[in-house]
XYZ file of C-alpha atoms in Angstrom:
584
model
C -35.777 62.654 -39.766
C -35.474 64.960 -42.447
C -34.294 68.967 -41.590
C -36.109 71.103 -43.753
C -34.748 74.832 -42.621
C -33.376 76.796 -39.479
C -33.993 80.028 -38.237
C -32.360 82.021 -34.901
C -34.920 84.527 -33.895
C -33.902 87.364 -31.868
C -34.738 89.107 -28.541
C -37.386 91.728 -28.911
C -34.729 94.949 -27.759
C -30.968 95.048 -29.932
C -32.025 91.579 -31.084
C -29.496 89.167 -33.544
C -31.775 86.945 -35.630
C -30.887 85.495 -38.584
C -32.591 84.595 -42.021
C -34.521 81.303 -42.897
C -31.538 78.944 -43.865
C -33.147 76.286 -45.541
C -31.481 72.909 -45.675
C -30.289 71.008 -48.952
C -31.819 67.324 -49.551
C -28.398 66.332 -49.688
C -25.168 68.893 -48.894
C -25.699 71.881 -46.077
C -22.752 74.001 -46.730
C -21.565 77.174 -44.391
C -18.747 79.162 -46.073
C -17.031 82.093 -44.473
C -14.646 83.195 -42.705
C -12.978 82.635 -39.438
C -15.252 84.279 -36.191
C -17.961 84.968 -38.589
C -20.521 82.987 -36.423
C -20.578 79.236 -38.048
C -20.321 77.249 -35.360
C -23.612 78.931 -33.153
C -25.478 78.619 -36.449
C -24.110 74.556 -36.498
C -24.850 74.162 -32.496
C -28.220 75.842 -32.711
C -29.196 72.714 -35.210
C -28.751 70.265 -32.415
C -29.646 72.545 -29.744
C -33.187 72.674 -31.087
C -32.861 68.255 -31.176
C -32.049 68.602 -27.345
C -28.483 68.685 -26.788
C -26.979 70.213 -24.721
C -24.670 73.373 -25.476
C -22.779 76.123 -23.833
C -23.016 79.637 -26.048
C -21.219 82.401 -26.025
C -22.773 85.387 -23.726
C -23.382 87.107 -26.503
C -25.661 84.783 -27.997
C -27.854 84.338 -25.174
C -27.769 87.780 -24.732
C -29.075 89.091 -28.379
C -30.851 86.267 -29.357
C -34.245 84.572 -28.135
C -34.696 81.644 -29.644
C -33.643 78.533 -32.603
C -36.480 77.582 -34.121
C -35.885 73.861 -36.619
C -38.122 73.006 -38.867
C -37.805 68.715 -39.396
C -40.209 66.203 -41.299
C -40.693 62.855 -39.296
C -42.696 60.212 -41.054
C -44.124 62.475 -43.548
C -44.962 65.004 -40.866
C -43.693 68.579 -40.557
C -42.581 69.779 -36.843
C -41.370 72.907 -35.378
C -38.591 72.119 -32.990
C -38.533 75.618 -30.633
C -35.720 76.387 -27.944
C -35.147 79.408 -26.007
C -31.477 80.350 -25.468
C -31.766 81.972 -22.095
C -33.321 78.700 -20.243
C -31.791 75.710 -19.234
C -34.081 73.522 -21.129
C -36.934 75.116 -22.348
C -38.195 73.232 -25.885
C -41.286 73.465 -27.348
C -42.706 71.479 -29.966
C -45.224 72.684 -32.844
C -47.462 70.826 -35.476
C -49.599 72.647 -37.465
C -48.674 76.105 -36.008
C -50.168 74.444 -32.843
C -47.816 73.727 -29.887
C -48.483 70.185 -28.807
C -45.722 69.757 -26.568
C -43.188 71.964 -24.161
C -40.377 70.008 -22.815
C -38.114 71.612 -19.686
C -35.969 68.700 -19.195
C -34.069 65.893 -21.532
C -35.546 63.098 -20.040
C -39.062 64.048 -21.135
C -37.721 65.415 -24.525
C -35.909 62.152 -25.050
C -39.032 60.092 -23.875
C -40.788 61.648 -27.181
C -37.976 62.352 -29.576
C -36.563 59.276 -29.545
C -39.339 56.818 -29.831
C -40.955 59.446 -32.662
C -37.513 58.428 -34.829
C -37.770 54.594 -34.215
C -35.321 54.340 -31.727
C -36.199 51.694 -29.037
C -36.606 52.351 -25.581
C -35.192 49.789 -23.316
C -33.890 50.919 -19.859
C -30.314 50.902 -19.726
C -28.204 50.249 -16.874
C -25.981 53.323 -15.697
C -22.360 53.607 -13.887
C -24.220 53.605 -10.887
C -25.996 50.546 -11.812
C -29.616 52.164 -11.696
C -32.501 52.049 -14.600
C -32.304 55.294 -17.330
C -33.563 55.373 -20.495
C -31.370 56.561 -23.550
C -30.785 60.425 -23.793
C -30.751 62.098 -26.885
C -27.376 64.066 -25.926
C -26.208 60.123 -25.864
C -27.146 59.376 -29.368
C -26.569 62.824 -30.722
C -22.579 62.167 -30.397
C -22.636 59.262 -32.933
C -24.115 62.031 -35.819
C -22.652 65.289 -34.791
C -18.468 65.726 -34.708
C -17.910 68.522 -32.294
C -15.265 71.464 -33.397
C -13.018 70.982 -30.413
C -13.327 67.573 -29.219
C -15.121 65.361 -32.152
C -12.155 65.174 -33.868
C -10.106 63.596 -30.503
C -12.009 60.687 -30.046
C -14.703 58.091 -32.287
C -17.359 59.297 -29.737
C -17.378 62.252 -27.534
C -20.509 63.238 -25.429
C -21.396 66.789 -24.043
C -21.735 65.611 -20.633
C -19.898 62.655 -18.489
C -20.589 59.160 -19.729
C -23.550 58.659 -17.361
C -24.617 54.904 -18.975
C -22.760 51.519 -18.372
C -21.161 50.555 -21.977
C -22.482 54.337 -23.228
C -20.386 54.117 -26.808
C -21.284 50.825 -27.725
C -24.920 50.832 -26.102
C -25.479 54.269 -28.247
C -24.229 52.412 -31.118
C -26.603 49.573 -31.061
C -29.528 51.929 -30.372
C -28.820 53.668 -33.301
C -28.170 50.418 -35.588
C -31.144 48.609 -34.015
C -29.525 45.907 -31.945
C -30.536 44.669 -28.284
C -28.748 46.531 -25.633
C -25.637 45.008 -23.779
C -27.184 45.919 -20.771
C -30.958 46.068 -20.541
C -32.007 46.658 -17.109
C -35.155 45.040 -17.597
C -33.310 42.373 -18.582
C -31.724 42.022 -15.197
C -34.863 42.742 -13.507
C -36.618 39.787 -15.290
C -33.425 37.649 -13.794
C -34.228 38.769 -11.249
C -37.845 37.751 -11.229
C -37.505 34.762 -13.000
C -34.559 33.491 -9.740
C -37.198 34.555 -7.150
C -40.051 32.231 -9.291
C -37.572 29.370 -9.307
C -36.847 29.442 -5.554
C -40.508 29.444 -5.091
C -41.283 26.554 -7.353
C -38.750 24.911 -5.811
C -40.144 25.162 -2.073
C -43.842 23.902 -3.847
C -41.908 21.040 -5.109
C -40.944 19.694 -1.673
C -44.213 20.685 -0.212
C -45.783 19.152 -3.697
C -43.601 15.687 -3.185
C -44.398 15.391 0.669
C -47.852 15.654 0.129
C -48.239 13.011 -2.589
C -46.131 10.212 -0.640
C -48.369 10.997 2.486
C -51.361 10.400 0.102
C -49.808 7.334 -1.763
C -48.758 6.009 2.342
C -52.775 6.163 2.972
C -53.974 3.664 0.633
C -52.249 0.823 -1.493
C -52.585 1.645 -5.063
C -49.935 -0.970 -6.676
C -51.804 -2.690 -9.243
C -55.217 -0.347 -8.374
C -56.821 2.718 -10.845
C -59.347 4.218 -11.617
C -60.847 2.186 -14.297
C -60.084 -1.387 -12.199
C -62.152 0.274 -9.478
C -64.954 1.627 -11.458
C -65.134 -1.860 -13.099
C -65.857 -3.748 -9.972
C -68.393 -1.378 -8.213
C -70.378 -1.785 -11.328
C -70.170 -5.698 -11.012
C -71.211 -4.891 -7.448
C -73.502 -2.178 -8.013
C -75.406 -5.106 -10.260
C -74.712 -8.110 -7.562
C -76.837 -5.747 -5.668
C -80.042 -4.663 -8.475
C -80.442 -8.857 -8.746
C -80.342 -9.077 -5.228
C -82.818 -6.957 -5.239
C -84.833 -8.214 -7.866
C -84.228 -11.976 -7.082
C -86.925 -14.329 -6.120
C -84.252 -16.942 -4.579
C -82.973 -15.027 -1.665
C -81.353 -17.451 -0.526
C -79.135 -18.816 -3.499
C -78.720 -14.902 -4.171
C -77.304 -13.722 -1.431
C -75.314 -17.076 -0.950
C -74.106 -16.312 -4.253
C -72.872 -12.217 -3.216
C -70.760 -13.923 -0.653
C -69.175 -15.914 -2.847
C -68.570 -13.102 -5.431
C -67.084 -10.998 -2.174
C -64.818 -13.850 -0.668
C -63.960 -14.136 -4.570
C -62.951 -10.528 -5.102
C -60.866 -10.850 -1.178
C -59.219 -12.924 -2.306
C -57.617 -11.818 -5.357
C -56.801 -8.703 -3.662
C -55.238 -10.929 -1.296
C -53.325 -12.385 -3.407
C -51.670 -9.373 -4.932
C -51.008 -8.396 -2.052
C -48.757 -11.351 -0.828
C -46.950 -11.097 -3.980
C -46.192 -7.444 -3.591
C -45.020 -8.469 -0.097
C -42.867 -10.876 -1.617
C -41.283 -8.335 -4.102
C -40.500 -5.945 -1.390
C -39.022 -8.259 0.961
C -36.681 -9.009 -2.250
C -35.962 -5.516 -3.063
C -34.873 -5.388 0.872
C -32.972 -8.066 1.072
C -30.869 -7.501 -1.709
C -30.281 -3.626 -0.455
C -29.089 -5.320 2.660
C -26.942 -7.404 0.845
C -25.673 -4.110 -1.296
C -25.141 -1.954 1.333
C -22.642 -4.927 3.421
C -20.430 -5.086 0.164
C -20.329 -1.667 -0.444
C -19.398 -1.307 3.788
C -17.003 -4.037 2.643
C -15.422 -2.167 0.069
C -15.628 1.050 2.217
C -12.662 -0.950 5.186
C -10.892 -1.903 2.461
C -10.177 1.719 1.291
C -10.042 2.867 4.659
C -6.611 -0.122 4.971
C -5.524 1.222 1.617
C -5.412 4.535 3.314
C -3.684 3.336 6.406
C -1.187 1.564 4.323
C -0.613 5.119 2.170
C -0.371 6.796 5.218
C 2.959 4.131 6.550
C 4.591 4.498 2.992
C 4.799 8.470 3.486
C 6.610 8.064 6.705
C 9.095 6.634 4.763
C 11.821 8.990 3.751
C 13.544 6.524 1.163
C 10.050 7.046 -0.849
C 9.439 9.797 -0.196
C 12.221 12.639 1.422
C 10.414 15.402 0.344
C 7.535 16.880 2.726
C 4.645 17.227 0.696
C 6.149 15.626 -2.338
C 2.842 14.845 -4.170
C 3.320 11.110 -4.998
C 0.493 9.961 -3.858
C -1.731 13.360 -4.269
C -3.435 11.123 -6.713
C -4.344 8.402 -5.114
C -5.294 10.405 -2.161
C -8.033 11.999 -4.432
C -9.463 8.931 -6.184
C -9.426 7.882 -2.081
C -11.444 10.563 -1.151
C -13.562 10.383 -4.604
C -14.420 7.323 -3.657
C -15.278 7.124 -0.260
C -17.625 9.871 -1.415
C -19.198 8.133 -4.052
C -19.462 4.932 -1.799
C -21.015 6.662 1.051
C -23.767 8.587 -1.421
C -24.608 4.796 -2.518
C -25.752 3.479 1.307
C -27.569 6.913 1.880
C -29.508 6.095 -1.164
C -29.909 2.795 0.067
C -30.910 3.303 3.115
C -33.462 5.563 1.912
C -34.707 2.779 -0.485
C -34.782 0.473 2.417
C -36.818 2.620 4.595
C -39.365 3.314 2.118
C -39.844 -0.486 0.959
C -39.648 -1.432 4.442
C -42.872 1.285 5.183
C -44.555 -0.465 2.058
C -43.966 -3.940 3.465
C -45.629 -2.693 6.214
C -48.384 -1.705 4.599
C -48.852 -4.601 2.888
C -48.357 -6.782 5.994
C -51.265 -4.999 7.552
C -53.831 -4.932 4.534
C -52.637 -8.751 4.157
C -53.868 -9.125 7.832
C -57.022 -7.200 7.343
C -57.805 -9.085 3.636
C -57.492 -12.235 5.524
C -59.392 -11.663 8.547
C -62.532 -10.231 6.355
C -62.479 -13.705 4.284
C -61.942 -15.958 7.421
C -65.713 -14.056 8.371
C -67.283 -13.799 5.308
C -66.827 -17.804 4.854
C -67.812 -17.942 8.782
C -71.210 -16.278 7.392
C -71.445 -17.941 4.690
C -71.471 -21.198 6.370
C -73.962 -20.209 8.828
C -76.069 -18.226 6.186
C -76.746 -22.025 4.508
C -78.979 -22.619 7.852
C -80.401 -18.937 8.294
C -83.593 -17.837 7.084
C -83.487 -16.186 3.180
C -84.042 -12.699 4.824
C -81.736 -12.646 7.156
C -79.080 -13.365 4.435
C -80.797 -11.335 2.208
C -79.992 -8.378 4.756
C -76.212 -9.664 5.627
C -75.713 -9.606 1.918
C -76.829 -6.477 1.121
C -74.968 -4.720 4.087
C -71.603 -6.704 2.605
C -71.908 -5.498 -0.851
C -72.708 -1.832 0.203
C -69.862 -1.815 2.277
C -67.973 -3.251 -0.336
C -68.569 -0.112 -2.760
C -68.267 2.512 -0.212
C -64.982 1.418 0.670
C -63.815 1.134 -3.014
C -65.811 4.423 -3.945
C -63.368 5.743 -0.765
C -60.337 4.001 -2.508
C -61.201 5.746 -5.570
C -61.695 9.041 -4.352
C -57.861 8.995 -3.166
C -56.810 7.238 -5.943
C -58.352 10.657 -7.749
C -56.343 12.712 -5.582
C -53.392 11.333 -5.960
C -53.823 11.322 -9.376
C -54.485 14.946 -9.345
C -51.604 15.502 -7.294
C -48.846 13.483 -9.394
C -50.413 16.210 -11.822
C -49.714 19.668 -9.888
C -46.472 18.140 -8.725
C -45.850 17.188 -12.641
C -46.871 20.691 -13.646
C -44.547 22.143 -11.016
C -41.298 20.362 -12.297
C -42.109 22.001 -15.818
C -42.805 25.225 -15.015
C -39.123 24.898 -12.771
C -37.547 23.123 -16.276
C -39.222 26.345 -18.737
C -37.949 28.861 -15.565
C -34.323 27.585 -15.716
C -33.849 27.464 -19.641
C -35.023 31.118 -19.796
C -32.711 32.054 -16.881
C -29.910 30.460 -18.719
C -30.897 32.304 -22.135
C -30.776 35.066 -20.121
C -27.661 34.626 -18.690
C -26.094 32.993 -21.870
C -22.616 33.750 -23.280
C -22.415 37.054 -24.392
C -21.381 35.166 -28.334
C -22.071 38.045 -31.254
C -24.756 37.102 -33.571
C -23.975 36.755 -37.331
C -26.016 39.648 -37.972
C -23.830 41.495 -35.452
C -20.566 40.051 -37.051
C -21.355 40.883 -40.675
C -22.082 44.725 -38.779
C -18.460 44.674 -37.947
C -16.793 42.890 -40.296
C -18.776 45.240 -42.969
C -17.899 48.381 -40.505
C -13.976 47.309 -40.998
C -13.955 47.100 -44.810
C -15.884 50.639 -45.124
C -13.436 52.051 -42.892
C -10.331 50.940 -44.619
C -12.232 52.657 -48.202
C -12.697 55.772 -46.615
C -9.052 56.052 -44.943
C -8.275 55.060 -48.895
C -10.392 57.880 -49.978
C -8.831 59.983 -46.823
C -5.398 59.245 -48.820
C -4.490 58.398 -45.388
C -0.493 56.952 -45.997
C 0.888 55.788 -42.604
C -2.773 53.864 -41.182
C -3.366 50.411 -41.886
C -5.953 49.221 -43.731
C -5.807 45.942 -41.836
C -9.301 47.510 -39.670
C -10.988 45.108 -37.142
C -14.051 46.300 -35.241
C -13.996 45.487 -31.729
C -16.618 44.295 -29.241
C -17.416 47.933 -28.429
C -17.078 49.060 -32.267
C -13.682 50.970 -31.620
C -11.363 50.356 -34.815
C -7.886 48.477 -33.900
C -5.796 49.627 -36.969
C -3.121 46.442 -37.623
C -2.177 46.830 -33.895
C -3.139 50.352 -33.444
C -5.608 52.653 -31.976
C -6.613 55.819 -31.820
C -4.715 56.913 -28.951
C -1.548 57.037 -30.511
C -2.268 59.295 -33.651
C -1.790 62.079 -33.533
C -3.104 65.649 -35.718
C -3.605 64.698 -39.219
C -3.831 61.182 -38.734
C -6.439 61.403 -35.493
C -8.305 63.472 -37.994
C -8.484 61.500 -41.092
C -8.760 58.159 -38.914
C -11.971 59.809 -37.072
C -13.782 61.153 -40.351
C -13.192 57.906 -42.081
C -14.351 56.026 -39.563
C -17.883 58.088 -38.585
C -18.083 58.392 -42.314
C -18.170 54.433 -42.798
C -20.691 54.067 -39.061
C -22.865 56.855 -40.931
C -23.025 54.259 -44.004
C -23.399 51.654 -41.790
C -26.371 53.030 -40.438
C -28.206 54.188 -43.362
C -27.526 50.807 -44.758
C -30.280 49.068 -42.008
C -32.901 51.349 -41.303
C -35.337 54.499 -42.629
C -35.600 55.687 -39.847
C -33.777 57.925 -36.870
C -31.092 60.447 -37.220
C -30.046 60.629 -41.104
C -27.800 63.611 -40.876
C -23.891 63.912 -40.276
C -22.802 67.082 -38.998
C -19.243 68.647 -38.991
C -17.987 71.530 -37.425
C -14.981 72.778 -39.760
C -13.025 69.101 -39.535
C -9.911 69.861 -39.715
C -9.069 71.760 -42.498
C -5.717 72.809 -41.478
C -4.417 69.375 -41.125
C -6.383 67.943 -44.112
C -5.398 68.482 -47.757
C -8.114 70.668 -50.040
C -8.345 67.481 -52.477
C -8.801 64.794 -49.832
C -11.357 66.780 -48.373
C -13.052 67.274 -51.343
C -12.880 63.601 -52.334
C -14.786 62.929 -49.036
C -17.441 65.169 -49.424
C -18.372 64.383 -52.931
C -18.621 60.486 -51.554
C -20.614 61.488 -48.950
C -22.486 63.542 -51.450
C -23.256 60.141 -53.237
C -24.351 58.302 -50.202
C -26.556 60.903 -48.748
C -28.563 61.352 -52.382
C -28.647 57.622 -52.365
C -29.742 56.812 -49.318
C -31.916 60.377 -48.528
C -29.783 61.216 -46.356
C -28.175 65.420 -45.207
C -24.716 66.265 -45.070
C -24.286 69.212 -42.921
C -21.025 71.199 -42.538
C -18.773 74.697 -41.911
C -15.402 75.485 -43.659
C -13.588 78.003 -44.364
C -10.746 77.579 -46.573
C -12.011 74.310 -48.592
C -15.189 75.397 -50.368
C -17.587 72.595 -51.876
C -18.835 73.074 -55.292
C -22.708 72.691 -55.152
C -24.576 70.527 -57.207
C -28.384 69.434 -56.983
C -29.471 69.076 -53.828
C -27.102 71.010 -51.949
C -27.784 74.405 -50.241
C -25.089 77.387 -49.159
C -25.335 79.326 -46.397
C -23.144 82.547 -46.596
C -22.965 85.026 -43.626
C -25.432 88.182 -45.132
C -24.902 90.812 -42.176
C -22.272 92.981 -42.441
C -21.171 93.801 -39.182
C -17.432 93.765 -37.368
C -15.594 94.592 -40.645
C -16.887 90.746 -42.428
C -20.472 89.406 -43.126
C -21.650 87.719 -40.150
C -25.062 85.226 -39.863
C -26.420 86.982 -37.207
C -27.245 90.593 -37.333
């Protein structure tokens, strides 16, 4: 933002107005005297950007209006705000009024995002949502007469946001907020997604052992199944198509006893495995119950050798405090190992089961297929023909059946795989979230860069009893060697406040085009400053604002700046109460 020029216009009956003031592209100077009406003219600037500002009666009285005349991105606005309302702005472009603001919020909503400035919602004292306010950000560019010179950063109302300084700070230099609120309502969301996930994960698991529990897939898939209904599938086209019935369909029982058993044969050994796997758990779990009395006599033992007062006189002496953990450690531990065992156990023991039962059924369905088969050698060809066919179909609608849960299971181990991941990604991004508050490097050069400006400028300040040894804090207040700003006091408090919103101002300009580029003072100190420090300051910040097109804006009365290029004097032109005044 860019000020081009300022003008007070007055009310229509005994009316104060004042001329166009126009702004310099780098040094705004007002010279005059004491009471001559400087600081209106300097709080009607900011006025007219929103903040807020208590006049004199007088001046609401006589005068109707500040209208401030900006550039934004290469456009020209009119910046309009009536004196005698609370908040009454309106904005022009073009001589056309496309906006009229009567409250901050709404100003700040458009002001703010117009100048770059992002607009994350901010957590306040009261631990609700706000956005930023421009009277929060005007503080960091605008050093109030009475109380800008008392403090780094001094708001015209109450600090209303959580962190306000340091939160202002990193608006203005373009860092993420300490404390977004939408931050803390994605944690929020992101907690309430992970207990959800983690109910469907239970509900996800449950489901797929009560699908794997209906049919035996060990050593089964898709492909294995798919394979022999095709060998079926053709048993059954040259059954068909055979001219030897007989010797056919003889032969389809031999291919189906065949397949039986091989099935039947993985199935004993998987019936052997498992009755492995629960016999050694059994074994396990009576060693680890083994080791379990033995720690229980240790104990009992530890317990007789405290009753002992030549061990121990002391009640509650500790010696054994140890052991008494590693005790209770290990019971733990021990008793977490048969749970887990037991649950093994259990779940082998269902398989075994299983397996028992499809053994039984395997077996019984080859002891009658060979029963068939025998009597098919003395049956007519079509009545075998018919048994045969009826086998085989069978056959392939039971595997096609096997299949078809082997497919949902498979589809399941996939939503349940899914489910784990999305939990996994949901964690990690609440822990990013919620991740150590560490300052970035871009964040520590900020400060570290903030610090070494500062001590130049106290240098330039002439500043003799400050240190120079400056370190930035987390909320970018200076600690001076072991000092802060508390305990200076007049000169000092002044010269350690412009050096240090001079170096923040640098700081600023340094990482962005955009936003505020202005630094306002409203007559620092001159009576505790000398003329030639003073001067010294100016004519740096003269160099940084033509450097980095930046404005200097500022009222004085006994030091007087010598204007160059680019700078601009206003001097009071109305001669009224004895000495020029700037309203009239």
């Amino acid at each position: 933002m860019k000020l081009l020029s300022l003008e007070i216009k007055p009310n229509p009956i005994s009316g104060w107005a004042s001329p166009i003031l126009n702004f310099g592209n780098d040094i705004t100077q007002l010279y005059a005297k004491n009471e001559s009406g400087k600081t209106p003219i300097i709080q009607s600037i900011i006025f007219c950007l929103g903040y807020p500002v208590d006049f004199r009666a007088d001046i609401i009285k006589h005068c109707a209006s500040a209208n401030l005349v900006v550039e934004i991105e290469g456009v020209e606005y009119v910046f309009i705000r009536r004196y005698d309302s609370k908040f009454d702005l309106t904005v022009k472009k073009d001589n056309l009024e496309i906006h009229r603001f009567y409250n901050e919020a709404d100003f700040s909503k458009f002001i703010l995002p117009a100048l770059g400035y992002a607009q994350d919602r901010l957590v306040t004292t009261s631990n609700q949502p706000s956005p930023p306010y421009v009277s929060a950000v005007i503080p960091i560019f605008y050093l109030d007469q009475d109380r800008g010179y008392s403090e780094y950063y001094f708001p015209a109302n109450s600090f209303f946001i959580k962190n306000q300084f340091p939160e202002m700070v990193r608006l203005a230099a373009g860092f993420p907020p300490i404390n977004s609120y939408d931050r803390k309502e994605k944690v929020i969301e992101v907690r309430n997604t992970l207990k959800y996930l983690d109910h469907s994960i239970i509900d996800s698991r449950k489901l797929l052992q009560r699908l794997r529990g209906e049919v035996n897939v060990q050593g089964r898939n898709i492909d294995n199944i798919n394979s022999e209904v095709d060998t079926l599938k053709k048993n059954l086209e040259n059954l068909k198509n055979t001219k030897d019935i007989k010797s056919e369909a003889l032969n389809s029982f031999d291919v189906l006893i065949h397949k039986l058993r091989s099935q039947l044969r993985e199935v004993i050994s998987e019936e052997r495995d498992l009755q492995s796997k629960i016999s050694s758990s059994k074994s396990i779990q009576k060693e680890i119950e083994s080791e379990i009395e033995t720690l229980a006599l240790n104990e009992e033992s530890l317990s007789a050798f405290r009753t002992l007062s030549e061990i121990c006189s002391t009640p509650n002496c500790g010696m054994f405090f140890a052991s008494s953990e590693s005790y209770g450690k290990s019971l733990l531990y021990l008793k977490d190992q048969i749970k887990d065992l037991a649950t093994s156990t259990a779940t082998n023991q269902q398989r075994l089961d299983m397996m028992t039962a499809e053994r039984t059924v395997i077996e019984k369905s080859i002891q009658e297929l060979s029963e068939e088969r025998g009597q098919a050698v003395s049956k007519e060809g079509i009545d075998l023909f018919v048994k045969a066919i009826s086998q085989i179909s069978s056959s392939i609608f039971d595997l096609e059946l096997q299949k078809t849960k082997l497919l949902q299971i498979k589809q399941q181990e996939s939503n349940y795989l899914n489910l784990q991941l999305e939990r996994d990604r949901n964690i990690s991004l609440e822990e990013s979230m919620q991740g150590s508050r560490e300052p970035s490097a871009e964040m520590i050069t900020f400060r570290r860069n903030l610090a070494i400006q500062m001590a130049d400028w106290l240098d330039t300040l002439r500043s003799m009893t400050i240190s120079r040894e400056v370190k930035i804090d987390s909320e970018f207040k200076p600690i001076l060697g072991e000092e802060k700003l508390k305990v200076f006091k007049g000169s000092s408090k002044a010269r350690t406040v412009l050096a240090y919103h001079a170096a923040l101002f640098s700081q600023l300009l340094s990482r962005t085009d955009s936003g505020f580029r202005f630094l306002i003072f409203d007559t620092p100190r001159q009576h505790e400053l000398q003329i030639e420090d003073l001067d010294d300051y100016m004519q740096l910040l003269k160099q940084i604002a033509r450097d980095c097109n930046a404005q200097i804006i500022f009222s004085t009365t006994s030091y007087r700046y010598s204007l160059t290029e680019g700078d601009e004097e206003w001097l009071p032109s109305f001669p009224q109460f004895n000495q020029p005044m700037y309203l009239g």
